[in-house]
Tab-separated table of N, CA and C in Angstrom:
chain	number	residue	atom	x	y	z
L	14	MET	N	0.708	-1.222	-0.240
L	14	MET	CA	-0.037	0.011	-0.104
L	14	MET	C	0.693	1.442	0.517
L	15	SER	N	0.631	2.302	0.158
L	15	SER	CA	1.281	3.587	-0.500
L	15	SER	C	0.764	4.161	1.163
L	16	LYS	N	1.350	3.688	2.067
L	16	LYS	CA	1.046	4.171	3.361
L	16	LYS	C	1.689	5.414	3.571
L	17	ASP	N	2.992	5.461	2.863
L	17	ASP	CA	3.914	6.954	3.070
L	17	ASP	C	3.451	8.223	2.416
L	18	VAL	N	2.175	7.703	1.510
L	18	VAL	CA	2.105	9.109	1.176
L	18	VAL	C	0.316	9.293	1.653
L	19	PRO	N	0.535	10.480	2.056
L	19	PRO	CA	-0.976	10.611	3.102
L	19	PRO	C	-2.032	10.063	2.472
L	20	LEU	N	-2.701	9.627	3.255
L	20	LEU	CA	-4.296	9.490	2.741
L	20	LEU	C	-5.261	10.662	1.732
L	21	HIS	N	-4.980	11.749	2.074
L	21	HIS	CA	-5.807	12.691	1.870
L	21	HIS	C	-4.958	13.485	-0.149
L	22	VAL	N	-3.720	12.847	-0.094
L	22	VAL	CA	-3.193	13.129	-1.743
L	22	VAL	C	-3.491	11.817	-2.366
L	23	ARG	N	-3.609	10.646	-1.685
L	23	ARG	CA	-3.978	9.650	-2.689
L	23	ARG	C	-5.162	9.637	-2.894
L	24	PHE	N	-6.207	9.969	-1.974
L	24	PHE	CA	-7.737	10.132	-2.650
L	24	PHE	C	-7.732	11.615	-3.805
L	25	TRP	N	-6.755	12.301	-3.743
L	25	TRP	CA	-6.989	13.591	-4.513
L	25	TRP	C	-6.811	12.591	-6.346
L	26	VAL	N	-5.295	11.888	-5.940
L	26	VAL	CA	-4.698	11.268	-6.910
L	26	VAL	C	-5.327	10.105	-7.365
L	27	TYR	N	-5.886	8.976	-6.783
L	27	TYR	CA	-7.163	8.547	-7.256
L	27	TYR	C	-8.282	9.392	-8.246
L	28	ALA	N	-8.630	9.949	-7.213
L	28	ALA	CA	-9.942	10.405	-7.681
L	28	ALA	C	-9.758	11.550	-9.036
L	29	VAL	N	-8.839	12.143	-9.557
L	29	VAL	CA	-8.129	12.920	-10.825
L	29	VAL	C	-7.838	12.061	-11.905
L	30	GLN	N	-7.264	10.524	-11.343
L	30	GLN	CA	-7.041	9.265	-11.883
L	30	GLN	C	-8.689	8.719	-12.478
L	31	GLY	N	-9.164	9.135	-11.799
L	31	GLY	CA	-10.880	8.422	-12.080
L	31	GLY	C	-11.743	9.415	-13.149
L	32	VAL	N	-11.464	10.435	-12.556
L	32	VAL	CA	-12.422	11.857	-13.493
L	32	VAL	C	-11.920	11.659	-15.027
L	33	LEU	N	-10.140	11.542	-15.319
L	33	LEU	CA	-9.629	12.019	-16.655
L	33	LEU	C	-9.807	10.640	-17.365
L	34	TYR	N	-10.158	9.274	-16.444
L	34	TYR	CA	-10.331	8.143	-17.520
L	34	TYR	C	-11.968	7.884	-17.378
L	35	GLU	N	-12.602	8.463	-16.912
L	35	GLU	CA	-14.018	9.040	-17.199
L	35	GLU	C	-14.350	10.090	-18.056
L	36	LEU	N	-13.391	11.031	-18.299
L	36	LEU	CA	-13.424	12.154	-19.765
L	36	LEU	C	-13.128	10.959	-20.341
L	37	THR	N	-11.904	11.099	-20.777
L	37	THR	CA	-11.535	10.040	-21.973
L	37	THR	C	-11.602	8.998	-22.424
L	38	PHE	N	-12.759	8.196	-21.807
L	38	PHE	CA	-13.469	6.807	-22.111
L	38	PHE	C	-14.722	7.637	-22.489
L	39	THR	N	-15.612	8.976	-22.323
L	39	THR	CA	-17.017	9.019	-22.690
L	39	THR	C	-16.263	10.030	-24.031
L	40	ALA	N	-15.653	10.719	-24.655
L	40	ALA	CA	-15.481	11.407	-25.132
L	40	ALA	C	-14.997	10.387	-26.064
L	41	LEU	N	-14.280	9.273	-25.852
L	41	LEU	CA	-13.643	8.463	-27.428
L	41	LEU	C	-15.465	7.801	-27.681
L	42	TRP	N	-16.042	7.366	-26.589
L	42	TRP	CA	-17.595	6.500	-26.954
L	42	TRP	C	-18.219	7.513	-27.644
L	43	ASN	N	-18.387	8.041	-27.162
L	43	ASN	CA	-19.037	9.573	-28.120
L	43	ASN	C	-18.655	9.994	-29.306
L	44	CYS	N	-17.452	9.846	-29.694
L	44	CYS	CA	-16.951	10.329	-31.084
L	44	CYS	C	-17.195	9.097	-32.198
L	45	VAL	N	-17.681	7.578	-31.091
L	45	VAL	CA	-17.438	6.295	-31.732
L	45	VAL	C	-18.836	6.334	-32.499
L	46	ALA	N	-19.603	6.965	-31.588
L	46	ALA	CA	-21.427	6.837	-31.459
L	46	ALA	C	-21.896	7.864	-32.510
L	47	ALA	N	-20.963	9.097	-32.617
L	47	ALA	CA	-21.262	10.126	-33.484
L	47	ALA	C	-20.163	10.745	-33.386
L	48	PRO	N	-19.387	11.115	-34.834
L	48	PRO	CA	-18.082	10.923	-34.688
L	48	PRO	C	-18.215	12.603	-34.920
L	49	ASN	N	-16.960	13.127	-33.989
L	49	ASN	CA	-17.051	14.345	-34.336
L	49	ASN	C	-15.048	15.079	-33.871
L	50	ALA	N	-14.660	15.366	-33.749
L	50	ALA	CA	-13.043	15.803	-33.473
L	50	ALA	C	-12.914	16.845	-32.075
L	51	ARG	N	-14.553	17.283	-31.481
L	51	ARG	CA	-14.366	17.522	-30.327
L	51	ARG	C	-14.170	17.134	-29.301
L	52	LEU	N	-14.507	15.724	-29.204
L	52	LEU	CA	-14.305	14.722	-28.316
L	52	LEU	C	-14.390	15.453	-26.786
L	53	MET	N	-15.712	15.559	-26.793
L	53	MET	CA	-16.544	16.086	-25.766
L	53	MET	C	-16.525	15.132	-24.292
L	54	GLY	N	-15.697	14.543	-23.524
L	54	GLY	CA	-16.323	13.548	-22.415
L	54	GLY	C	-17.347	14.121	-21.315
L	55	GLU	N	-17.199	13.298	-20.548
L	55	GLU	CA	-18.958	13.858	-19.425
L	55	GLU	C	-18.549	13.422	-18.147
L	56	SER	N	-18.727	13.842	-17.143
L	56	SER	CA	-18.269	13.354	-15.724
L	56	SER	C	-19.304	14.172	-15.166
L	57	SER	N	-18.979	13.875	-13.498
L	57	SER	CA	-19.829	14.760	-12.642
L	57	SER	C	-19.114	14.433	-11.482
L	58	ILE	N	-19.267	15.491	-10.924
L	58	ILE	CA	-18.612	15.843	-9.654
L	58	ILE	C	-18.842	14.635	-8.527
L	59	TRP	N	-19.978	13.845	-8.732
L	59	TRP	CA	-20.242	13.317	-7.961
L	59	TRP	C	-18.939	11.506	-8.383
L	60	SER	N	-17.861	11.852	-9.277
L	60	SER	CA	-17.384	11.166	-10.132
L	60	SER	C	-15.613	11.014	-8.811
L	61	VAL	N	-15.471	12.444	-8.518
L	61	VAL	CA	-14.121	12.621	-7.326
L	61	VAL	C	-14.951	11.620	-6.412
L	62	TRP	N	-15.823	11.593	-5.474
L	62	TRP	CA	-15.763	10.681	-4.427
L	62	TRP	C	-16.234	8.986	-5.046
L	63	VAL	N	-16.598	9.201	-5.857
L	63	VAL	CA	-16.506	7.325	-6.737
L	63	VAL	C	-15.093	6.883	-6.834
L	64	TYR	N	-14.507	8.105	-7.641
L	64	TYR	CA	-13.429	6.558	-7.980
L	64	TYR	C	-12.525	7.283	-6.797
L	65	GLY	N	-12.303	8.373	-5.870
L	65	GLY	CA	-11.322	9.061	-5.121
L	65	GLY	C	-11.301	8.114	-3.798
L	66	MET	N	-12.483	7.938	-3.452
L	66	MET	CA	-12.987	6.927	-2.018
L	66	MET	C	-12.908	5.587	-2.483
L	67	GLY	N	-13.357	4.877	-3.878
L	67	GLY	CA	-13.584	3.815	-4.211
L	67	GLY	C	-11.939	3.401	-4.409
L	68	SER	N	-10.731	3.839	-5.101
L	68	SER	CA	-9.667	3.590	-4.988
L	68	SER	C	-8.939	3.369	-3.718
L	69	LEU	N	-8.965	4.401	-2.865
L	69	LEU	CA	-8.950	4.128	-1.659
L	69	LEU	C	-8.958	2.073	-1.340
L	70	LEU	N	-9.950	2.606	-1.047
L	70	LEU	CA	-10.696	0.890	-0.037
L	70	LEU	C	-10.139	-0.627	-1.373
L	71	HIS	N	-10.387	0.352	-2.319
L	71	HIS	CA	-9.507	-0.890	-3.506
L	71	HIS	C	-8.099	-1.491	-2.912
L	72	GLU	N	-7.531	-0.119	-2.912
L	72	GLU	CA	-6.271	-0.346	-2.629
L	72	GLU	C	-5.869	-1.165	-0.714
L	73	VAL	N	-7.019	-1.113	-0.026
L	73	VAL	CA	-6.304	-1.520	1.299
L	73	VAL	C	-7.250	-3.000	1.228
L	74	LEU	N	-8.114	-3.119	0.583
L	74	LEU	CA	-9.148	-4.106	0.655
L	74	LEU	C	-8.753	-5.328	-0.465
L	75	VAL	N	-8.491	-5.318	-1.604
L	75	VAL	CA	-8.205	-5.751	-2.655
L	75	VAL	C	-6.543	-6.310	-2.899
L	76	TYR	N	-6.295	-5.292	-3.729
L	76	TYR	CA	-5.250	-4.952	-3.869
L	76	TYR	C	-3.899	-5.331	-2.752
L	77	SER	N	-4.328	-4.394	-1.587
L	77	SER	CA	-2.933	-4.995	-1.163
L	77	SER	C	-2.915	-6.975	-0.565
L	78	ARG	N	-4.316	-7.455	-0.303
L	78	ARG	CA	-4.243	-9.330	-0.348
L	78	ARG	C	-3.515	-9.652	-1.449
L	79	LEU	N	-3.918	-8.990	-2.543
L	79	LEU	CA	-3.629	-9.965	-3.598
L	79	LEU	C	-2.432	-9.226	-4.971
L	80	LYS	N	-2.011	-8.369	-4.034
L	80	LYS	CA	-0.415	-7.888	-5.523
L	80	LYS	C	0.501	-8.339	-5.839
L	81	HIS	N	0.238	-9.873	-4.999
L	81	HIS	CA	1.262	-10.959	-5.152
L	81	HIS	C	1.083	-11.974	-5.769
L	82	ARG	N	-0.239	-12.095	-6.274
L	82	ARG	CA	-1.001	-12.847	-7.157
L	82	ARG	C	-0.451	-12.468	-8.262
L	83	PRO	N	-1.027	-13.199	-9.613
L	83	PRO	CA	-0.725	-12.747	-10.799
L	83	PRO	C	-1.678	-12.291	-11.524
L	84	LEU	N	-1.692	-11.506	-12.508
L	84	LEU	CA	-2.793	-10.631	-12.855
L	84	LEU	C	-3.953	-11.188	-13.333
L	85	LEU	N	-4.016	-12.625	-14.004
L	85	LEU	CA	-4.998	-13.658	-14.037
L	85	LEU	C	-5.798	-13.353	-12.749
L	86	VAL	N	-5.359	-13.650	-11.695
L	86	VAL	CA	-6.157	-13.808	-10.509
L	86	VAL	C	-6.296	-12.705	-10.025
L	87	ARG	N	-5.899	-11.183	-10.213
L	87	ARG	CA	-6.747	-10.459	-9.773
L	87	ARG	C	-7.688	-9.436	-10.164
L	88	VAL	N	-7.685	-10.549	-11.635
L	88	VAL	CA	-8.831	-9.610	-12.129
L	88	VAL	C	-10.311	-9.805	-11.501
L	89	VAL	N	-10.158	-10.998	-11.922
L	89	VAL	CA	-12.055	-10.890	-11.155
L	89	VAL	C	-12.126	-10.705	-9.598
L	90	PRO	N	-11.543	-10.944	-8.569
L	90	PRO	CA	-11.930	-9.874	-7.515
L	90	PRO	C	-11.883	-8.252	-7.746
L	91	ASN	N	-10.697	-8.003	-8.559
L	91	ASN	CA	-10.884	-6.486	-9.142
L	91	ASN	C	-12.376	-6.448	-9.337
L	92	LEU	N	-12.571	-7.348	-10.792
L	92	LEU	CA	-14.282	-7.048	-11.264
L	92	LEU	C	-15.133	-6.627	-10.160
L	93	VAL	N	-15.360	-7.463	-9.165
L	93	VAL	CA	-16.320	-7.906	-8.449
L	93	VAL	C	-16.963	-6.653	-7.174
L	94	TYR	N	-15.454	-6.036	-7.036
L	94	TYR	CA	-15.180	-5.273	-6.077
L	94	TYR	C	-15.276	-4.222	-6.766
L	95	THR	N	-14.899	-3.509	-8.555
L	95	THR	CA	-15.473	-1.868	-9.291
L	95	THR	C	-16.866	-2.288	-9.339
L	96	TYR	N	-17.680	-3.419	-9.669
L	96	TYR	CA	-19.149	-3.316	-10.239
L	96	TYR	C	-19.925	-3.513	-8.653
L	97	SER	N	-19.340	-3.725	-7.561
L	97	SER	CA	-20.002	-4.289	-6.256
L	97	SER	C	-20.416	-2.587	-6.042
L	98	TRP	N	-18.579	-1.615	-6.060
L	98	TRP	CA	-18.592	-0.501	-5.956
L	98	TRP	C	-19.788	0.712	-6.291
L	99	GLU	N	-19.971	0.632	-7.320
L	99	GLU	CA	-20.565	0.957	-8.680
L	99	GLU	C	-22.352	1.409	-8.401
L	100	TYR	N	-22.431	-0.058	-8.282
L	100	TYR	CA	-23.409	-0.573	-7.390
L	100	TYR	C	-23.826	0.113	-6.618
L	101	LEU	N	-23.355	0.273	-5.498
L	101	LEU	CA	-23.632	0.856	-4.016
L	101	LEU	C	-23.511	2.259	-4.312
L	102	ASN	N	-23.112	2.574	-4.995
L	102	ASN	CA	-23.114	4.450	-5.461
L	102	ASN	C	-23.765	4.929	-6.123
L	103	GLY	N	-23.978	3.998	-6.813
L	103	GLY	CA	-25.393	4.241	-8.022
L	103	GLY	C	-26.718	4.347	-7.130
L	104	CYS	N	-26.541	3.182	-6.257
L	104	CYS	CA	-28.231	3.272	-5.224
L	104	CYS	C	-27.831	4.601	-4.817
L	105	ILE	N	-27.232	4.495	-3.632
L	105	ILE	CA	-27.293	5.699	-2.646
L	105	ILE	C	-27.534	6.948	-3.487
L	106	LEU	N	-27.267	7.354	-4.705
L	106	LEU	CA	-26.723	8.104	-5.356
L	106	LEU	C	-28.523	8.250	-6.153
L	107	ARG	N	-29.015	7.497	-6.511
L	107	ARG	CA	-30.525	7.823	-6.771
L	107	ARG	C	-31.655	7.522	-5.784
L	108	LEU	N	-31.319	7.286	-4.953
L	108	LEU	CA	-32.203	7.249	-3.701
L	108	LEU	C	-32.354	9.705	-3.347
L	109	PHE	N	-31.116	9.788	-3.742
L	109	PHE	CA	-31.267	11.369	-3.621
L	109	PHE	C	-31.606	12.185	-5.277
L	110	GLY	N	-31.566	11.098	-6.114
L	110	GLY	CA	-32.193	12.008	-7.517
L	110	GLY	C	-30.505	11.798	-8.276
L	111	ALA	N	-29.675	11.942	-7.828
L	111	ALA	CA	-27.970	12.654	-8.298
L	111	ALA	C	-27.221	11.065	-8.678
L	112	CYS	N	-27.856	10.317	-9.369
L	112	CYS	CA	-27.014	9.108	-9.961
L	112	CYS	C	-26.962	9.777	-11.231
L	113	PRO	N	-25.213	10.278	-11.855
L	113	PRO	CA	-25.100	10.608	-12.769
L	113	PRO	C	-25.545	10.022	-13.748
L	114	TRP	N	-24.837	8.630	-13.752
L	114	TRP	CA	-25.474	7.721	-14.719
L	114	TRP	C	-26.461	6.324	-14.742
L	115	ASP	N	-26.614	6.123	-16.421
L	115	ASP	CA	-28.052	4.885	-16.051
L	115	ASP	C	-28.135	4.521	-17.475
L	116	TYR	N	-27.648	3.520	-17.065
L	116	TYR	CA	-27.088	1.932	-17.909
L	116	TYR	C	-28.272	1.063	-18.684
L	117	ALA	N	-29.969	1.706	-18.144
L	117	ALA	CA	-31.025	0.789	-18.436
L	117	ALA	C	-30.595	1.223	-20.182
L	118	GLU	N	-30.383	1.691	-20.995
L	118	GLU	CA	-30.173	1.162	-22.187
L	118	GLU	C	-29.158	0.081	-22.679
L	119	ARG	N	-28.426	-0.189	-21.249
L	119	ARG	CA	-26.960	-0.954	-21.656
L	119	ARG	C	-27.752	-2.259	-21.991
L	120	ARG	N	-27.097	-2.966	-22.900
L	120	ARG	CA	-27.175	-4.792	-22.634
L	120	ARG	C	-25.983	-5.214	-21.376
L	121	TRP	N	-27.007	-6.160	-20.746
L	121	TRP	CA	-26.448	-6.727	-19.837
L	121	TRP	C	-26.379	-5.749	-18.535
L	122	ASN	N	-27.246	-5.134	-17.685
L	122	ASN	CA	-27.448	-4.091	-17.314
L	122	ASN	C	-28.206	-4.472	-15.786
L	123	VAL	N	-27.697	-4.440	-14.766
L	123	VAL	CA	-28.387	-4.367	-13.224
L	123	VAL	C	-28.755	-3.098	-12.768
L	124	HIS	N	-30.135	-3.464	-13.018
L	124	HIS	CA	-30.922	-1.761	-12.879
L	124	HIS	C	-30.313	-1.002	-13.032
L	125	GLY	N	-30.100	-0.756	-14.343
L	125	GLY	CA	-29.476	0.482	-14.738
L	125	GLY	C	-28.270	1.059	-14.288
L	126	LEU	N	-27.354	0.512	-13.446
L	126	LEU	CA	-26.744	1.208	-12.428
L	126	LEU	C	-24.718	0.815	-12.465
L	127	ILE	N	-25.297	-0.499	-13.021
L	127	ILE	CA	-23.965	-1.320	-13.888
L	127	ILE	C	-24.191	-1.879	-15.038
L	128	THR	N	-23.215	-2.300	-15.829
L	128	THR	CA	-23.352	-2.869	-17.498
L	128	THR	C	-21.686	-3.723	-17.382
L	129	PHE	N	-22.117	-4.970	-17.762
L	129	PHE	CA	-21.167	-5.895	-17.908
L	129	PHE	C	-20.465	-5.495	-19.017
L	130	GLU	N	-21.353	-4.914	-20.082
L	130	GLU	CA	-20.935	-4.808	-21.487
L	130	GLU	C	-19.843	-3.878	-21.099
L	131	TYR	N	-19.538	-3.428	-20.280
L	131	TYR	CA	-17.989	-2.228	-19.905
L	131	TYR	C	-16.575	-3.469	-19.094
L	132	ILE	N	-16.967	-4.236	-18.862
L	132	ILE	CA	-15.926	-5.127	-18.514
L	132	ILE	C	-14.748	-5.704	-19.162
L	133	PRO	N	-14.344	-5.119	-20.043
L	133	PRO	CA	-12.819	-4.940	-21.001
L	133	PRO	C	-12.179	-3.967	-20.219
L	134	VAL	N	-13.014	-3.069	-20.332
L	134	VAL	CA	-12.606	-1.609	-19.964
L	134	VAL	C	-12.248	-1.162	-18.162
L	135	TRP	N	-13.125	-2.034	-17.243
L	135	TRP	CA	-12.860	-1.940	-15.854
L	135	TRP	C	-11.872	-2.763	-16.197
L	136	ILE	N	-11.326	-3.907	-16.821
L	136	ILE	CA	-10.132	-4.875	-16.728
L	136	ILE	C	-9.120	-3.745	-16.903
L	137	MET	N	-9.069	-2.869	-17.904
L	137	MET	CA	-7.707	-1.608	-18.680
L	137	MET	C	-7.735	-0.915	-17.454
L	138	GLY	N	-8.895	-0.630	-16.809
L	138	GLY	CA	-8.766	0.301	-15.655
L	138	GLY	C	-8.052	-0.139	-14.490
L	139	GLY	N	-8.849	-0.896	-14.031
L	139	GLY	CA	-8.211	-1.635	-12.699
L	139	GLY	C	-6.780	-2.041	-12.953
L	140	ILE	N	-6.367	-2.232	-14.609
L	140	ILE	CA	-5.123	-2.471	-14.360
L	140	ILE	C	-3.525	-1.536	-14.440
L	141	LEU	N	-4.540	-0.501	-14.857
L	141	LEU	CA	-3.869	0.993	-14.980
L	141	LEU	C	-3.850	2.041	-13.547
L	142	HIS	N	-5.200	1.652	-12.370
L	142	HIS	CA	-4.443	2.093	-11.551
L	142	HIS	C	-4.094	1.214	-10.348
L	143	GLU	N	-3.772	-0.233	-10.233
L	143	GLU	CA	-2.866	-1.088	-10.077
L	143	GLU	C	-1.334	-0.041	-10.024
L	144	GLN	N	-1.102	0.005	-11.521
L	144	GLN	CA	0.175	0.931	-11.856
L	144	GLN	C	0.185	1.961	-10.958
L	145	LEU	N	-0.822	2.862	-10.962
L	145	LEU	CA	-0.684	4.207	-10.421
L	145	LEU	C	-0.072	3.704	-8.362
L	146	ILE	N	-1.112	2.459	-7.722
L	146	ILE	CA	-0.938	2.356	-6.221
L	146	ILE	C	0.739	1.625	-6.115
L	147	GLU	N	1.323	1.300	-7.452
L	147	GLU	CA	2.319	0.850	-7.391
L	147	GLU	C	3.763	2.084	-7.549
L	148	PHE	N	3.140	2.784	-8.465
L	148	PHE	CA	3.852	4.164	-8.902
L	148	PHE	C	4.217	4.777	-6.912
L	149	MET	N	2.525	5.007	-6.261
L	149	MET	CA	2.721	5.804	-5.309
L	149	MET	C	3.391	5.129	-4.216
L	150	SER	N	3.784	3.673	-4.054
L	150	SER	CA	4.420	3.003	-3.146
L	150	SER	C	5.771	2.837	-3.225
L	151	SER	N	6.181	3.552	-4.732
L	151	SER	CA	7.196	3.082	-5.018
L	151	SER	C	8.350	5.375	-4.297
L	152	ILE	N	7.641	5.990	-3.543
L	152	ILE	CA	7.741	7.646	-3.792
L	152	ILE	C	7.898	7.200	-1.778
L	153	CYS	N	8.377	8.256	-1.198
L	153	CYS	CA	7.957	8.289	-0.108
L	153	CYS	C	7.950	9.798	0.441
L	154	TRP	N	6.631	10.403	0.534
L	154	TRP	CA	6.306	11.376	0.959
L	154	TRP	C	6.822	12.234	2.383
L	155	CYS	N	7.688	13.273	2.316
L	155	CYS	CA	8.559	13.263	3.438
L	155	CYS	C	7.695	15.113	3.410
L	156	GLU	N	7.649	15.466	4.655
L	156	GLU	CA	6.912	16.474	5.402
L	156	GLU	C	8.396	17.115	5.618
L	157	LYS	N	9.434	18.319	4.943
L	157	LYS	CA	10.534	18.705	5.812
L	157	LYS	C	10.137	19.864	4.893
L	158	ALA	N	10.894	21.031	5.981
L	158	ALA	CA	10.873	22.041	5.308
L	158	ALA	C	12.013	22.532	4.020
L	159	VAL	N	11.261	23.153	3.108
L	159	VAL	CA	12.678	22.837	1.943
L	159	VAL	C	13.509	23.849	1.815
L	160	GLU	N	13.516	25.091	3.575
L	160	GLU	CA	14.265	25.634	3.116
L	160	GLU	C	15.726	24.448	3.609
L	161	GLU	N	15.352	23.666	4.534
L	161	GLU	CA	17.151	21.960	4.416
L	161	GLU	C	17.485	22.243	2.681
L	162	HIS	N	16.507	22.414	2.020
L	162	HIS	CA	17.386	21.920	0.435
L	162	HIS	C	17.119	23.050	-0.644
L	163	GLN	N	16.167	24.338	0.192
L	163	GLN	CA	17.101	25.460	-0.954
L	163	GLN	C	17.218	26.654	-0.230
L	164	GLY	N	17.060	26.233	1.383
L	164	GLY	CA	17.395	27.658	1.532
L	164	GLY	C	16.320	28.987	1.823
L	165	GLU	N	15.613	28.197	1.521
L	165	GLU	CA	14.525	28.879	1.519
L	165	GLU	C	13.110	29.051	3.223
L	166	LYS	N	12.369	30.085	2.817
L	166	LYS	CA	11.287	29.664	4.311
L	166	LYS	C	10.149	29.101	4.038
L	167	GLU	N	9.956	28.651	2.969
L	167	GLU	CA	8.943	27.821	2.775
L	167	GLU	C	8.662	26.534	3.196
L	168	SER	N	7.664	25.847	3.724
L	168	SER	CA	7.956	24.188	3.672
L	168	SER	C	6.460	23.760	2.493
L	169	GLY	N	6.729	22.640	2.553
L	169	GLY	CA	6.167	21.846	1.832
L	169	GLY	C	6.166	20.152	1.809
L	170	GLY	N	5.709	19.882	0.421
L	170	GLY	CA	6.023	18.058	0.605
L	170	GLY	C	6.843	17.721	-0.149
L	171	GLU	N	7.578	16.670	-0.242
L	171	GLU	CA	8.704	16.230	-1.294
L	171	GLU	C	8.624	15.202	-1.114
L	172	LEU	N	8.468	14.819	-2.649
L	172	LEU	CA	8.112	13.118	-3.171
L	172	LEU	C	10.094	13.227	-2.973
L	173	LEU	N	10.197	11.740	-2.490
L	173	LEU	CA	11.895	11.342	-2.202
L	173	LEU	C	11.664	9.910	-3.426
L	174	LEU	N	12.223	9.901	-4.723
L	174	LEU	CA	11.959	8.710	-5.517
L	174	LEU	C	12.448	7.487	-4.630
L	175	ALA	N	11.880	5.796	-5.418
L	175	ALA	CA	13.211	5.300	-4.797
L	175	ALA	C	14.400	4.813	-5.027
L	176	ASN	N	14.809	5.720	-6.246
L	176	ASN	CA	16.092	5.552	-6.381
L	176	ASN	C	16.994	6.364	-6.090
L	177	GLY	N	16.145	7.492	-4.930
L	177	GLY	CA	16.989	8.255	-4.148
L	177	GLY	C	17.279	10.367	-4.792
L	178	GLY	N	16.281	10.062	-6.077
L	178	GLY	CA	16.117	11.104	-6.620
L	178	GLY	C	15.088	12.052	-5.808
L	179	LYS	N	14.920	13.256	-6.323
L	179	LYS	CA	14.021	14.132	-5.412
L	179	LYS	C	13.040	15.273	-6.455
L	180	SER	N	11.496	15.128	-5.853
L	180	SER	CA	10.950	16.084	-6.958
L	180	SER	C	9.887	16.743	-5.487
L	181	LYS	N	9.920	17.951	-5.939
L	181	LYS	CA	9.377	19.196	-5.149
L	181	LYS	C	7.925	19.108	-5.377
L	182	VAL	N	7.192	19.261	-4.754
L	182	VAL	CA	5.492	18.667	-4.995
L	182	VAL	C	5.064	20.577	-5.175
L	183	PHE	N	5.172	20.908	-3.525
L	183	PHE	CA	4.712	22.231	-3.620
L	183	PHE	C	5.068	22.574	-2.192
């Protein structure tokens, strides 16, 4: 797990990752359905929660337990988790009339909240997410005064890469 990187930072990294994937996927999907060069994707502010918290929970509940297993062994638990999380969030958001997705018109949907039509997309997304978890695990987040390294009176976070390199974050 990416324990060294603070929880709130991991949340936002995962949220941005998910929203960017969603925007890319919907832009490409819409372009195939009705070709145009604008590549306009769609998302919702609710996606920040869905992807950020969902990815944190995935990291703890699924990935940390299966990371040493072969990819083919991890695919099914990843899909079960992903579809369960999407369904649960869809049910809750639907209670408030706020669910931004509706798969009722898609094949193999369950209550319009999930569709098994997207299995290949979720598999690819899961693989990419695991790569991000691994990257986050390869860095050490250090809360040090930047002045130690730059002689300035600012403070901020710094990433120490596994190979000893450093990268200023903010």
